[in-house]
Amino acid sequence: MNQYVEKVKSAVDFLKQKSGVAPQIGIILGSGLGKIADVLQEPKKFHYSDIPGFPISTAPGHKGELIFGKLNNKDVVLMNGRFHYYEGYSMQEVTFPIRVMQLLGVKYLFVTNASGGLNPVFDVGKPMIITDHINFMGDNPLIGPNVEEWGPRFPDMSEPYDKELIKLAKRAAREEKIDVYEGVYVAVTGPNFETPAELKMFRNLGADAVGMSTVPEVIVARHAGIKVLGLSAITDRAVPEDLKPLSAEEVLEIAEKTGEKMARIILRVITYL
Ligand code: HPA
């Protein structure tokens, strides 16, 4: 664990020195959701492979760069491409960038992802504001010795997604005239998509959308006291009765279309902060 702390600190030292800023806002862009990266002002890009200690991304549709810049005049640090558990990274590797953000001084984290809509009323191509989650990954990034300076051994999880940020996201969607859903996200490891029986179970458990990311990052962000807003692009219908064969290409294509709406919501929420 000490080695991990040292790795995080060396990444933070490197990034502080090279970027010269201390952003309060962190953003994670999921698969196919890179739109916001294009509108970042004064971008300073760091390839994950150039940052000491950083894991390297392998998933399709992922760029693998950390970008510092301004959105609506506010400093942000943006991850273009995340690390997935199914790629073979440990939970600590998946959440390494969140620890980096914590030590950089990030106070707000915006997370995005693509997910399958379990709720039968959900249409594909619309964003869902994540109101809560279920960790169904069978692992947890906080397992192991606790780093007391980073957060408590038994962190509270009564408000994983910040209520005030949810309100602001709803207001932003209204003002941008974008239809949004609200719901519970269940995280699985993947990499296979779910069987009909699994989808039925997740729906019965109370989930509205299913995906393969986000929950580890949110757990660590909450451990760190960072406030979280989660937005999910509903890319396919994950409803057992009308389940069709699903490909990653389809998911990426719809995510790209939905990403534009999610970018507008995030940009507007940033102006309210
Ligand atoms: N299941 C799991 N992950 C996903 C899905 C899905 O249907 N769609 C996009 N990511």
XYZ file of C-alpha atoms and ligand atoms in Angstrom:
283
model
C 0.000 0.000 0.000
C 2.857 2.377 0.784
C 4.165 1.781 -2.703
C 0.746 2.697 -4.067
C 0.714 5.930 -2.051
C 4.162 6.775 -3.383
C 3.040 6.085 -6.959
C 0.016 8.364 -6.581
C 2.207 11.092 -5.087
C 4.743 10.879 -7.893
C 1.962 11.225 -10.492
C 0.556 14.212 -8.579
C 3.969 15.916 -8.292
C 4.559 15.432 -12.017
C 1.118 16.779 -12.983
C 1.250 19.763 -10.610
C 4.611 20.770 -11.982
C 3.719 20.311 -15.653
C 0.178 21.698 -15.596
C 0.660 24.533 -13.095
C -3.015 24.412 -12.029
C -5.079 22.891 -9.214
C -8.517 22.137 -10.693
C -11.516 21.652 -8.393
C -13.482 19.765 -11.041
C -12.659 16.288 -12.341
C -14.409 14.619 -15.267
C -14.280 11.006 -16.439
C -15.365 10.383 -20.006
C -16.608 6.867 -20.720
C -16.516 4.842 -23.949
C -17.680 6.917 -26.903
C -18.271 9.934 -24.660
C -15.249 12.027 -25.640
C -17.223 15.063 -26.913
C -16.427 17.391 -24.032
C -12.703 16.946 -24.630
C -13.121 18.776 -27.969
C -14.447 21.966 -26.360
C -11.844 22.232 -23.623
C -9.998 25.557 -23.753
C -6.216 25.818 -23.373
C -5.856 22.034 -23.203
C -2.711 20.490 -21.790
C -2.670 16.788 -22.606
C -0.800 14.039 -20.839
C -0.806 10.550 -22.249
C -1.364 8.046 -19.433
C 1.848 6.333 -20.490
C 3.791 9.576 -19.838
C 2.529 10.036 -16.271
C 4.611 8.284 -13.602
C 2.644 5.442 -12.005
C -0.404 5.702 -14.276
C -1.941 2.522 -15.751
C -2.441 2.435 -19.559
C -5.894 2.133 -21.204
C -6.665 -0.657 -23.693
C -10.453 -0.442 -24.274
C -11.827 0.464 -27.732
C -13.107 4.029 -28.051
C -10.757 5.171 -25.312
C -8.056 7.731 -25.908
C -6.063 7.304 -22.720
C -5.117 10.859 -21.873
C -5.460 13.175 -18.929
C -6.274 16.697 -20.066
C -6.069 19.906 -18.030
C -7.989 22.872 -19.379
C -10.874 25.268 -18.922
C -14.598 24.728 -19.393
C -16.702 27.879 -19.092
C -13.687 29.540 -17.458
C -13.297 26.933 -14.723
C -10.203 24.765 -14.419
C -10.932 21.096 -14.949
C -8.973 17.878 -15.169
C -10.473 15.414 -17.572
C -9.840 11.716 -18.086
C -10.416 10.843 -21.713
C -10.792 7.091 -21.289
C -10.962 5.163 -18.038
C -9.577 1.865 -16.765
C -12.006 -1.043 -16.626
C -11.853 -3.955 -14.229
C -12.521 -6.338 -17.157
C -9.270 -5.240 -18.783
C -7.475 -7.003 -15.959
C -6.589 -4.010 -13.827
C -6.896 -4.313 -10.079
C -9.497 -2.174 -8.312
C -6.601 -0.006 -7.060
C -5.422 0.564 -10.626
C -8.950 1.326 -11.835
C -9.250 4.035 -9.180
C -5.683 5.364 -9.336
C -6.785 8.512 -11.228
C -9.345 9.318 -8.514
C -6.607 9.325 -5.880
C -4.590 11.580 -8.172
C -7.581 13.905 -8.449
C -8.057 13.860 -4.666
C -4.457 14.957 -4.074
C -4.727 17.577 -6.828
C -7.581 19.109 -4.794
C -10.599 18.035 -6.857
C -13.903 18.672 -5.023
C -16.440 17.700 -7.696
C -16.323 14.619 -9.896
C -18.451 14.191 -13.007
C -18.541 10.568 -14.160
C -20.026 9.349 -17.417
C -20.586 5.898 -18.863
C -22.592 3.850 -21.329
C -25.172 1.424 -19.973
C -27.965 -0.897 -20.905
C -31.462 0.242 -19.946
C -33.109 -2.299 -17.615
C -36.096 -0.067 -17.050
C -38.566 -1.005 -19.811
C -39.720 2.590 -20.303
C -36.195 3.787 -21.157
C -35.468 4.686 -24.796
C -31.943 4.318 -26.133
C -29.987 7.476 -26.857
C -31.057 9.358 -23.730
C -29.026 10.219 -20.647
C -29.856 8.912 -17.183
C -28.844 10.853 -14.092
C -27.502 8.244 -11.668
C -29.268 8.603 -8.313
C -27.736 5.552 -6.609
C -25.826 2.406 -7.435
C -25.464 -1.279 -6.651
C -21.942 -2.677 -6.502
C -22.343 -6.088 -8.127
C -18.686 -6.413 -9.093
C -17.759 -8.737 -6.248
C -14.791 -6.561 -5.355
C -14.150 -3.185 -3.759
C -11.291 -0.708 -4.267
C -11.153 0.011 -0.519
C -10.269 -3.577 0.444
C -6.834 -3.687 2.043
C -5.026 -1.441 4.501
C -6.781 1.920 4.827
C -4.761 5.050 4.102
C -6.042 7.216 6.952
C -4.924 10.493 5.339
C -7.126 9.629 2.327
C -10.343 8.734 4.143
C -12.037 6.632 6.850
C -11.887 2.824 7.167
C -15.686 2.530 6.982
C -16.867 5.339 4.712
C -20.479 6.448 4.689
C -22.359 5.699 1.458
C -25.744 7.250 2.258
C -25.414 9.802 -0.541
C -23.119 8.346 -3.215
C -24.416 10.820 -5.808
C -24.699 14.357 -4.494
C -28.321 15.484 -4.158
C -27.514 19.109 -4.916
C -25.602 18.141 -8.083
C -28.537 15.956 -9.159
C -30.816 18.981 -8.779
C -28.440 21.102 -10.831
C -28.217 18.424 -13.529
C -32.014 18.289 -13.763
C -32.145 22.066 -14.034
C -29.432 22.014 -16.712
C -31.297 19.360 -18.701
C -34.507 21.379 -18.474
C -32.793 24.551 -19.666
C -31.086 22.659 -22.504
C -34.404 20.984 -23.394
C -32.895 17.520 -23.016
C -35.023 14.610 -21.797
C -33.292 12.784 -18.952
C -34.096 9.760 -16.851
C -33.131 9.216 -13.239
C -32.256 5.834 -11.855
C -30.119 3.241 -10.149
C -26.979 1.924 -11.887
C -25.800 -1.620 -11.227
C -22.155 -2.370 -11.977
C -20.997 -5.762 -13.219
C -17.466 -6.810 -14.124
C -18.210 -7.744 -17.739
C -16.747 -8.218 -20.267
C -19.689 -10.246 -21.570
C -23.054 -8.548 -21.798
C -25.712 -10.031 -19.523
C -27.897 -13.084 -20.007
C -31.697 -12.621 -19.972
C -31.854 -14.254 -16.521
C -29.238 -11.836 -15.173
C -31.098 -8.841 -16.588
C -34.313 -10.051 -14.948
C -32.485 -10.380 -11.630
C -30.968 -6.876 -11.849
C -34.357 -5.373 -12.622
C -35.832 -7.245 -9.640
C -33.021 -5.889 -7.475
C -34.191 -2.377 -8.292
C -31.717 -1.298 -10.947
C -32.598 0.845 -13.969
C -29.362 0.532 -15.933
C -26.452 -1.905 -16.081
C -22.835 -1.230 -16.983
C -19.246 -2.248 -16.419
C -17.683 0.802 -14.791
C -18.129 3.875 -12.583
C -18.912 2.235 -9.235
C -15.252 1.689 -8.217
C -14.422 5.318 -9.028
C -17.462 6.603 -7.146
C -16.644 4.513 -4.056
C -13.131 5.973 -3.946
C -14.374 9.504 -4.653
C -16.790 9.272 -1.711
C -14.044 7.843 0.497
C -12.089 10.951 -0.498
C -15.003 13.292 0.304
C -15.406 14.298 -3.356
C -18.964 15.136 -4.454
C -20.137 13.082 -7.424
C -22.482 13.609 -10.356
C -23.038 10.501 -12.502
C -24.518 10.507 -16.010
C -25.159 7.361 -17.991
C -25.916 7.097 -21.712
C -28.605 4.481 -22.273
C -27.163 2.735 -25.334
C -29.334 -0.371 -25.586
C -32.445 -2.000 -24.202
C -31.398 -4.519 -21.561
C -34.911 -5.915 -21.205
C -35.119 -9.737 -21.278
C -38.391 -9.897 -23.253
C -37.005 -8.023 -26.251
C -33.312 -8.713 -25.956
C -31.402 -8.722 -29.249
C -27.762 -9.675 -29.843
C -25.652 -6.699 -28.793
C -22.248 -5.579 -30.026
C -19.728 -3.150 -28.565
C -19.827 -1.211 -31.873
C -23.546 -0.505 -31.419
C -22.937 0.637 -27.854
C -20.167 3.013 -28.981
C -22.241 4.441 -31.816
C -25.196 5.299 -29.558
C -22.886 6.522 -26.790
C -21.316 8.994 -29.216
C -24.735 10.386 -30.121
C -25.869 10.592 -26.492
C -22.526 12.053 -25.427
C -23.361 15.362 -27.053
C -26.386 15.777 -24.742
C -24.391 14.757 -21.704
C -21.682 17.265 -22.578
C -24.251 20.074 -22.709
C -25.619 19.097 -19.290
C -22.150 18.958 -17.737
C -21.086 22.279 -19.300
C -24.149 23.970 -17.875
C -23.817 22.430 -14.411
C -20.247 23.762 -14.315
C -21.540 27.304 -14.804
C -23.755 26.888 -11.699
C -20.891 25.822 -9.411
N -24.710 -4.219 -20.303
C -23.559 -3.935 -19.687
N -22.824 -2.896 -20.003
C -23.244 -2.089 -20.975
C -24.433 -2.338 -21.648
C -25.211 -3.471 -21.292
O -26.268 -3.736 -21.860
N -24.580 -1.348 -22.570
C -23.517 -0.549 -22.429
N -22.703 -0.986 -21.470
